Amino acid sequence: MNTGARLPGLDEAEQRVLHFQRKLHDWASEDAERRFCDLWNLVCDPATLLVAWSRVSANRGSRTAGVDSMTRHRVEQQLGVQRFLEGLRGELRERRFRPAPVRERQIPKRDGNKRRLGIPTIKDRVVQMALKLVLEPLFESGFYPSSYGYRPGRRAHDAIAEIVHFAHAPSDYEWVIEADIEACFDRIDHALLMGEVRRRVEDKRVLELVRSFLKAGVMTETGRLERTVTGTPQGGIISPLLANIALSALDRFYEADWQEMSRYTGKRQYLRSRGHPTYRLVRFADDLVIMVKGTEQQAMALLEQLAGRVQAIGLNLKQAKTGVTHIDAGFVFLGQRIVRKAKGRKRYVYTFVCDEALTSVKRRIKALTGRSTTNLDLADLLRLINPILRGWAAYFRHASAKRTLAYLGYYSWWRVMRWLRKKHPKLTWKQLRRRYFGTGGIQAKGIVLYNPAAMRVERYRYRGAQISTPWNENTVDPTGGRHRRNRHDDLRTLEALEEALA
């Protein structure tokens, strides 16, 4: 590949990158033991860097600077994109590139603790994205089918749909092991992670680049530089992929168990007739659920086995979020409460919006409609509220949420009306209605307050392992029934919501 060529156009670069990604994915799928030894030229290719820049710059995070104070706008205004990428490619080809420490940002969590985010520099983000474009097709081919977090084409809805599939008749997996890995991103063992990367990558230059990002260090909020002995910074572009690679060591245990339990038709039924449990792991990033068909004692034994397997890869389970639950009692996973209920002689599995998710969105609406925002125009306020309501409704539209969405619509209308009364204390109700009400409800400058009740509620279809990605068109039909998108899909909003809920 000609790495000395000038930058191509973006459309041409996208096609070139997609072409080599499909090749890498096909080769990795054909031979699960194959190791790739010449990936460096793909990382340094002008097309890869241009596509990496386009994706990084399209992300809202590009407006946040790292330790070098550079943002997307400063790069475009001071250096120019072409000059910036040519200089970056020169550093990579001459092996002069060194990642800068990430800038720490601590985000409060609901339980009172803080989540540590690491903000890389804009240059490091582009290189991480280029590295991800090359490595992701390789590892995606060998990932566990029931792993859904931070993977192309997969959503939180797929993980929930698989749980419902196994809990529903005729499968009837009744016991649920809930688990959460404690500080997963912060405590990933570097040696284990690099060992997993070496399973598919032989190129020493690429391995050195991955290791350099892991060892880049953290600049804390107090200005102190800390070494990174374990973990991959949460907030880095390549961190979710590296976390999935590390956790694939755990997935292999359960993939081997499932293959053994399914070695021939009827074996799972035979095992249960002999008093042995059957089980299936469903994982979304560091949130784990194991569906068990057996007794409560067998589920407890499998929980102990899970704790041992997690410790074997250098991690620990969070005790406060780990336990065994019966499906009839229900449990919360990715913002939805999953529970089985009897209806006549039959039993059905339902998904509802959990109380914490509803409280969270109400808190956001309340904050936006307080006295501190009465200086805004109503149109500006609606521009802030509508994406929140529309994205939240789009995420939960596959739950049994018709009443919840209607209630949220009423709550939002009531909050905006109170906000208008605070903004215009001298106007009467009749004057407010004449000025701000239209056929669609509260509106201003053509913008109407979104009503979540207008979102169509529909069951999400379980897609199994046949999930379409940009690289498997030869084996999976992206236009088939398992891959239909409905008209309410907003993928960027859904991805942001899934990350927040996870």
PDB file of C-alpha atoms in Angstrom, residues 142-244:
ATOM      1  CA  GLY A 142     -13.959 -14.001  17.304  1.00  0.00           C
ATOM      2  CA  PHE A 143     -15.966 -12.209  19.965  1.00  0.00           C
ATOM      3  CA  TYR A 144     -18.601 -14.051  22.011  1.00  0.00           C
ATOM      4  CA  PRO A 145     -22.029 -13.929  20.295  1.00  0.00           C
ATOM      5  CA  SER A 146     -23.791 -12.902  23.516  1.00  0.00           C
ATOM      6  CA  SER A 147     -21.498  -9.935  24.142  1.00  0.00           C
ATOM      7  CA  TYR A 148     -23.274  -6.734  23.108  1.00  0.00           C
ATOM      8  CA  GLY A 149     -21.552  -3.694  24.592  1.00  0.00           C
ATOM      9  CA  TYR A 150     -19.543  -1.348  22.340  1.00  0.00           C
ATOM     10  CA  ARG A 151     -19.742  -3.568  19.279  1.00  0.00           C
ATOM     11  CA  PRO A 152     -20.832  -2.512  15.773  1.00  0.00           C
ATOM     12  CA  GLY A 153     -24.437  -3.330  14.914  1.00  0.00           C
ATOM     13  CA  ARG A 154     -25.278  -4.428  18.463  1.00  0.00           C
ATOM     14  CA  ARG A 155     -27.394  -2.627  21.035  1.00  0.00           C
ATOM     15  CA  ALA A 156     -28.531  -2.891  24.601  1.00  0.00           C
ATOM     16  CA  HIS A 157     -31.878  -4.028  23.173  1.00  0.00           C
ATOM     17  CA  ASP A 158     -30.200  -7.154  21.780  1.00  0.00           C
ATOM     18  CA  ALA A 159     -28.902  -8.128  25.221  1.00  0.00           C
ATOM     19  CA  ILE A 160     -32.340  -7.586  26.777  1.00  0.00           C
ATOM     20  CA  ALA A 161     -34.019  -9.504  23.935  1.00  0.00           C
ATOM     21  CA  GLU A 162     -31.743 -12.504  24.499  1.00  0.00           C
ATOM     22  CA  ILE A 163     -32.548 -12.537  28.215  1.00  0.00           C
ATOM     23  CA  VAL A 164     -36.272 -12.411  27.425  1.00  0.00           C
ATOM     24  CA  HIS A 165     -35.811 -15.196  24.864  1.00  0.00           C
ATOM     25  CA  PHE A 166     -34.227 -17.543  27.397  1.00  0.00           C
ATOM     26  CA  ALA A 167     -36.619 -16.601  30.215  1.00  0.00           C
ATOM     27  CA  HIS A 168     -39.713 -17.119  28.054  1.00  0.00           C
ATOM     28  CA  ALA A 169     -41.278 -20.469  27.233  1.00  0.00           C
ATOM     29  CA  PRO A 170     -40.215 -22.967  26.012  1.00  0.00           C
ATOM     30  CA  SER A 171     -36.702 -22.215  27.338  1.00  0.00           C
ATOM     31  CA  ASP A 172     -37.906 -21.156  30.836  1.00  0.00           C
ATOM     32  CA  TYR A 173     -34.529 -20.224  32.331  1.00  0.00           C
ATOM     33  CA  GLU A 174     -35.800 -19.167  35.757  1.00  0.00           C
ATOM     34  CA  TRP A 175     -32.770 -18.191  37.839  1.00  0.00           C
ATOM     35  CA  VAL A 176     -30.793 -15.058  37.080  1.00  0.00           C
ATOM     36  CA  ILE A 177     -27.240 -14.313  38.227  1.00  0.00           C
ATOM     37  CA  GLU A 178     -26.700 -10.549  38.221  1.00  0.00           C
ATOM     38  CA  ALA A 179     -23.119  -9.304  38.378  1.00  0.00           C
ATOM     39  CA  ASP A 180     -21.101  -6.191  37.743  1.00  0.00           C
ATOM     40  CA  ILE A 181     -17.311  -6.070  37.430  1.00  0.00           C
ATOM     41  CA  GLU A 182     -15.862  -3.544  39.843  1.00  0.00           C
ATOM     42  CA  ALA A 183     -13.878  -0.693  38.202  1.00  0.00           C
ATOM     43  CA  CYS A 184     -13.425  -2.781  35.073  1.00  0.00           C
ATOM     44  CA  PHE A 185     -11.790  -0.119  32.895  1.00  0.00           C
ATOM     45  CA  ASP A 186      -9.456   0.974  35.714  1.00  0.00           C
ATOM     46  CA  ARG A 187      -8.222  -2.494  36.706  1.00  0.00           C
ATOM     47  CA  ILE A 188      -7.714  -4.400  33.463  1.00  0.00           C
ATOM     48  CA  ASP A 189      -4.417  -6.253  33.699  1.00  0.00           C
ATOM     49  CA  HIS A 190      -2.041  -4.968  31.008  1.00  0.00           C
ATOM     50  CA  ALA A 191      -0.157  -8.248  30.684  1.00  0.00           C
ATOM     51  CA  LEU A 192      -3.370 -10.218  30.178  1.00  0.00           C
ATOM     52  CA  LEU A 193      -4.695  -7.651  27.709  1.00  0.00           C
ATOM     53  CA  MET A 194      -1.513  -7.630  25.637  1.00  0.00           C
ATOM     54  CA  GLY A 195      -1.585 -11.437  25.653  1.00  0.00           C
ATOM     55  CA  GLU A 196      -5.093 -11.336  24.181  1.00  0.00           C
ATOM     56  CA  VAL A 197      -4.018  -8.816  21.529  1.00  0.00           C
ATOM     57  CA  ARG A 198      -1.053 -11.044  20.569  1.00  0.00           C
ATOM     58  CA  ARG A 199      -3.458 -13.894  19.843  1.00  0.00           C
ATOM     59  CA  ARG A 200      -4.380 -12.113  16.585  1.00  0.00           C
ATOM     60  CA  VAL A 201      -1.664  -9.453  16.077  1.00  0.00           C
ATOM     61  CA  GLU A 202       1.973 -10.257  15.352  1.00  0.00           C
ATOM     62  CA  ASP A 203       3.058  -6.818  14.122  1.00  0.00           C
ATOM     63  CA  LYS A 204       5.429  -5.530  16.820  1.00  0.00           C
ATOM     64  CA  ARG A 205       4.904  -1.900  15.817  1.00  0.00           C
ATOM     65  CA  VAL A 206       1.173  -2.165  16.395  1.00  0.00           C
ATOM     66  CA  LEU A 207       1.712  -3.979  19.700  1.00  0.00           C
ATOM     67  CA  GLU A 208       4.110  -1.245  20.792  1.00  0.00           C
ATOM     68  CA  LEU A 209       1.542   1.422  19.897  1.00  0.00           C
ATOM     69  CA  VAL A 210      -1.198  -0.320  21.924  1.00  0.00           C
ATOM     70  CA  ARG A 211       1.175  -0.667  24.885  1.00  0.00           C
ATOM     71  CA  SER A 212       2.169   3.002  24.675  1.00  0.00           C
ATOM     72  CA  PHE A 213      -1.468   4.078  25.006  1.00  0.00           C
ATOM     73  CA  LEU A 214      -1.896   1.835  28.054  1.00  0.00           C
ATOM     74  CA  LYS A 215       1.216   3.307  29.714  1.00  0.00           C
ATOM     75  CA  ALA A 216       0.625   6.956  28.737  1.00  0.00           C
ATOM     76  CA  GLY A 217      -0.261   8.057  32.285  1.00  0.00           C
ATOM     77  CA  VAL A 218      -2.933  10.349  33.727  1.00  0.00           C
ATOM     78  CA  MET A 219      -2.773  14.065  34.488  1.00  0.00           C
ATOM     79  CA  THR A 220      -5.042  14.417  37.514  1.00  0.00           C
ATOM     80  CA  GLU A 221      -7.350  17.362  38.171  1.00  0.00           C
ATOM     81  CA  THR A 222      -4.800  18.664  40.687  1.00  0.00           C
ATOM     82  CA  GLY A 223      -2.059  18.723  38.022  1.00  0.00           C
ATOM     83  CA  ARG A 224      -0.154  15.654  39.229  1.00  0.00           C
ATOM     84  CA  LEU A 225       1.078  13.057  36.723  1.00  0.00           C
ATOM     85  CA  GLU A 226       0.229   9.446  37.652  1.00  0.00           C
ATOM     86  CA  ARG A 227       1.515   6.265  36.098  1.00  0.00           C
ATOM     87  CA  THR A 228      -1.013   3.789  34.711  1.00  0.00           C
ATOM     88  CA  VAL A 229      -0.060   0.345  35.969  1.00  0.00           C
ATOM     89  CA  THR A 230      -3.434  -1.227  35.175  1.00  0.00           C
ATOM     90  CA  GLY A 231      -6.518  -0.306  33.202  1.00  0.00           C
ATOM     91  CA  THR A 232      -7.322   1.575  30.046  1.00  0.00           C
ATOM     92  CA  PRO A 233      -8.657   5.151  30.417  1.00  0.00           C
ATOM     93  CA  GLN A 234     -12.446   5.276  30.250  1.00  0.00           C
ATOM     94  CA  GLY A 235     -13.119   7.962  27.679  1.00  0.00           C
ATOM     95  CA  GLY A 236     -10.464   6.902  25.186  1.00  0.00           C
ATOM     96  CA  ILE A 237     -11.696   5.922  21.739  1.00  0.00           C
ATOM     97  CA  ILE A 238      -9.955   2.560  21.745  1.00  0.00           C
ATOM     98  CA  SER A 239     -10.724   1.753  25.402  1.00  0.00           C
ATOM     99  CA  PRO A 240     -14.090  -0.012  24.785  1.00  0.00           C
ATOM    100  CA  LEU A 241     -12.470  -2.281  22.178  1.00  0.00           C
ATOM    101  CA  LEU A 242      -9.566  -3.073  24.509  1.00  0.00           C
ATOM    102  CA  ALA A 243     -12.001  -3.807  27.352  1.00  0.00           C
ATOM    103  CA  ASN A 244     -13.920  -6.231  25.133  1.00  0.00           C
TER     104      ASN A 244
END
